[in-house]
Short mmCIF file of C-alpha atoms in Angstrom, two decimals:
data_model
loop_
_atom_site.label_atom_id
_atom_site.label_comp_id
_atom_site.label_asym_id
_atom_site.label_seq_id
_atom_site.Cartn_x
_atom_site.Cartn_y
_atom_site.Cartn_z
CA ALA A 1 119.63 32.69 93.02
CA ALA A 2 121.50 34.78 90.43
CA SER A 3 119.47 37.78 91.50
CA THR A 4 120.14 37.18 95.12
CA PHE A 5 123.85 36.90 94.57
CA ALA A 6 123.90 39.93 92.34
CA SER A 7 122.02 42.09 94.83
CA ARG A 8 124.86 41.31 97.27
CA ASN A 9 127.56 42.63 94.81
CA ILE A 10 128.70 39.03 93.67
CA LYS A 11 129.26 38.75 90.01
CA VAL A 12 127.19 36.08 88.47
CA ASP A 13 127.77 34.08 85.25
CA VAL A 14 124.81 32.11 83.91
CA PHE A 15 125.35 29.36 81.26
CA ASP A 16 122.16 28.58 79.51
CA GLN A 17 122.05 25.98 76.51
CA GLY A 18 118.81 27.35 74.94
CA ARG A 19 119.16 28.80 71.46
CA SER A 20 116.34 31.08 71.78
CA GLY A 21 117.02 32.78 74.92
CA PRO A 22 117.42 31.94 78.66
CA GLY A 23 115.01 30.35 80.87
CA GLY A 24 115.10 26.57 80.19
CA ARG A 25 111.75 25.19 81.47
CA ALA A 26 110.56 28.58 81.98
CA SER A 27 111.47 30.05 78.68
CA HIS A 28 109.48 32.11 76.16
CA ARG A 29 109.28 31.11 72.46
CA VAL A 30 108.88 33.62 69.47
CA THR A 31 108.28 32.54 65.80
CA GLU A 32 109.00 35.53 63.46
CA GLU A 33 107.32 34.10 60.32
CA ALA A 34 103.86 33.62 62.13
CA LYS A 35 104.44 36.45 64.64
CA LEU A 36 103.43 34.12 67.55
CA GLU A 37 104.74 34.26 71.13
CA TRP A 38 104.11 31.91 74.03
CA ASP A 39 105.60 30.43 77.19
CA HIS A 40 106.29 26.85 77.10
CA GLY A 41 107.20 24.45 79.73
CA CYS A 42 106.24 26.68 82.71
CA GLN A 43 103.00 28.43 81.40
CA PHE A 44 102.04 29.79 84.72
CA PHE A 45 103.25 29.49 88.40
CA ARG A 46 101.89 29.68 91.87
CA ALA A 47 103.18 31.32 95.06
CA ASP A 48 102.46 28.89 97.85
CA THR A 49 104.62 30.34 100.71
CA GLU A 50 104.34 33.66 102.17
CA ARG A 51 108.01 34.47 101.45
CA PHE A 52 107.66 33.66 97.71
CA ARG A 53 104.20 35.63 97.66
CA GLN A 54 105.99 38.69 98.85
CA LYS A 55 108.54 38.23 96.09
CA VAL A 56 105.84 37.84 93.41
CA GLU A 57 104.06 40.94 94.62
CA GLY A 58 107.27 42.87 93.99
CA TRP A 59 107.59 41.40 90.60
CA ILE A 60 103.91 42.34 89.85
CA GLU A 61 104.57 46.02 90.96
CA GLY A 62 107.55 46.02 88.70
CA GLY A 63 105.40 44.75 85.77
CA MET A 64 107.45 41.48 85.32
CA CYS A 65 104.44 39.14 85.83
CA GLN A 66 100.89 39.40 86.55
CA GLU A 67 98.21 37.29 88.10
CA TRP A 68 96.16 35.11 85.73
CA PHE A 69 92.56 34.39 86.33
CA ALA A 70 92.48 31.01 84.77
CA LYS A 71 89.82 28.31 84.89
CA PHE A 72 90.84 24.64 84.97
CA GLY A 73 88.61 21.69 84.37
CA GLN A 74 89.01 18.84 86.83
CA ASP A 75 87.51 15.49 87.89
CA SER A 76 85.18 15.15 90.81
CA SER A 77 88.06 14.61 93.19
CA SER A 78 89.37 17.57 95.23
CA ALA A 79 93.01 16.58 94.72
CA ASP A 80 95.49 19.33 93.80
CA PHE A 81 97.08 17.58 90.75
CA PHE A 82 100.15 19.45 89.64
CA GLY A 83 98.92 19.33 85.88
CA LEU A 84 95.51 20.79 86.83
CA PRO A 85 95.90 23.07 89.95
CA GLY A 86 92.85 23.95 91.82
CA LYS A 87 94.16 26.54 94.12
CA PRO A 88 94.64 30.16 92.64
CA PRO A 89 96.11 32.61 92.44
CA PHE A 90 98.18 31.86 89.23
CA PHE A 91 100.81 34.04 87.75
CA VAL A 92 102.18 34.56 84.14
CA GLY A 93 104.77 36.44 82.52
CA MET A 94 107.78 34.21 82.09
CA LYS A 95 109.36 36.18 79.44
CA GLY A 96 109.22 39.61 81.57
CA LEU A 97 110.18 37.76 84.69
CA ILE A 98 113.27 35.89 83.04
CA ASP A 99 114.53 38.94 81.12
CA SER A 100 114.29 41.27 84.12
CA LEU A 101 116.01 38.86 86.56
CA LEU A 102 118.71 38.10 84.26
CA ASN A 103 119.35 41.59 83.13
CA GLU A 104 120.39 43.03 86.51
CA GLU A 105 123.59 44.59 87.25
CA GLY A 106 126.29 41.92 87.99
CA ILE A 107 124.69 39.04 86.08
CA HIS A 108 126.24 37.91 82.69
CA VAL A 109 124.30 35.42 80.61
CA TYR A 110 126.15 33.15 78.17
CA SER A 111 123.48 31.83 75.79
CA GLY A 112 123.84 28.53 73.71
CA GLN A 113 126.28 27.14 76.07
CA ARG A 114 126.17 23.40 77.23
CA VAL A 115 127.86 22.83 80.48
#
């Protein structure tokens, strides 16, 4: 939403209570002492609608995310359980995606803010 408003020349203020960077459930964690990085909360996402797929294609072209060729185990049912999705494609790159979207002109992020 912030990106859409900013693209229409509307100034956007984003308040994020996270201490280690914006993104909430889509944030990226870094530990300096062990030099580890990982996405937590939302480790990957899918683009199930044509409109969202077109958006994701632009993000891939911009280097903000990439397709992830994961293999998930699942039981004998063919149900698409949200914890173990069975329908690719999957996409990863939450740090690049969040950083890119929130660094657009017209967006100001206030970190460590509880609203």
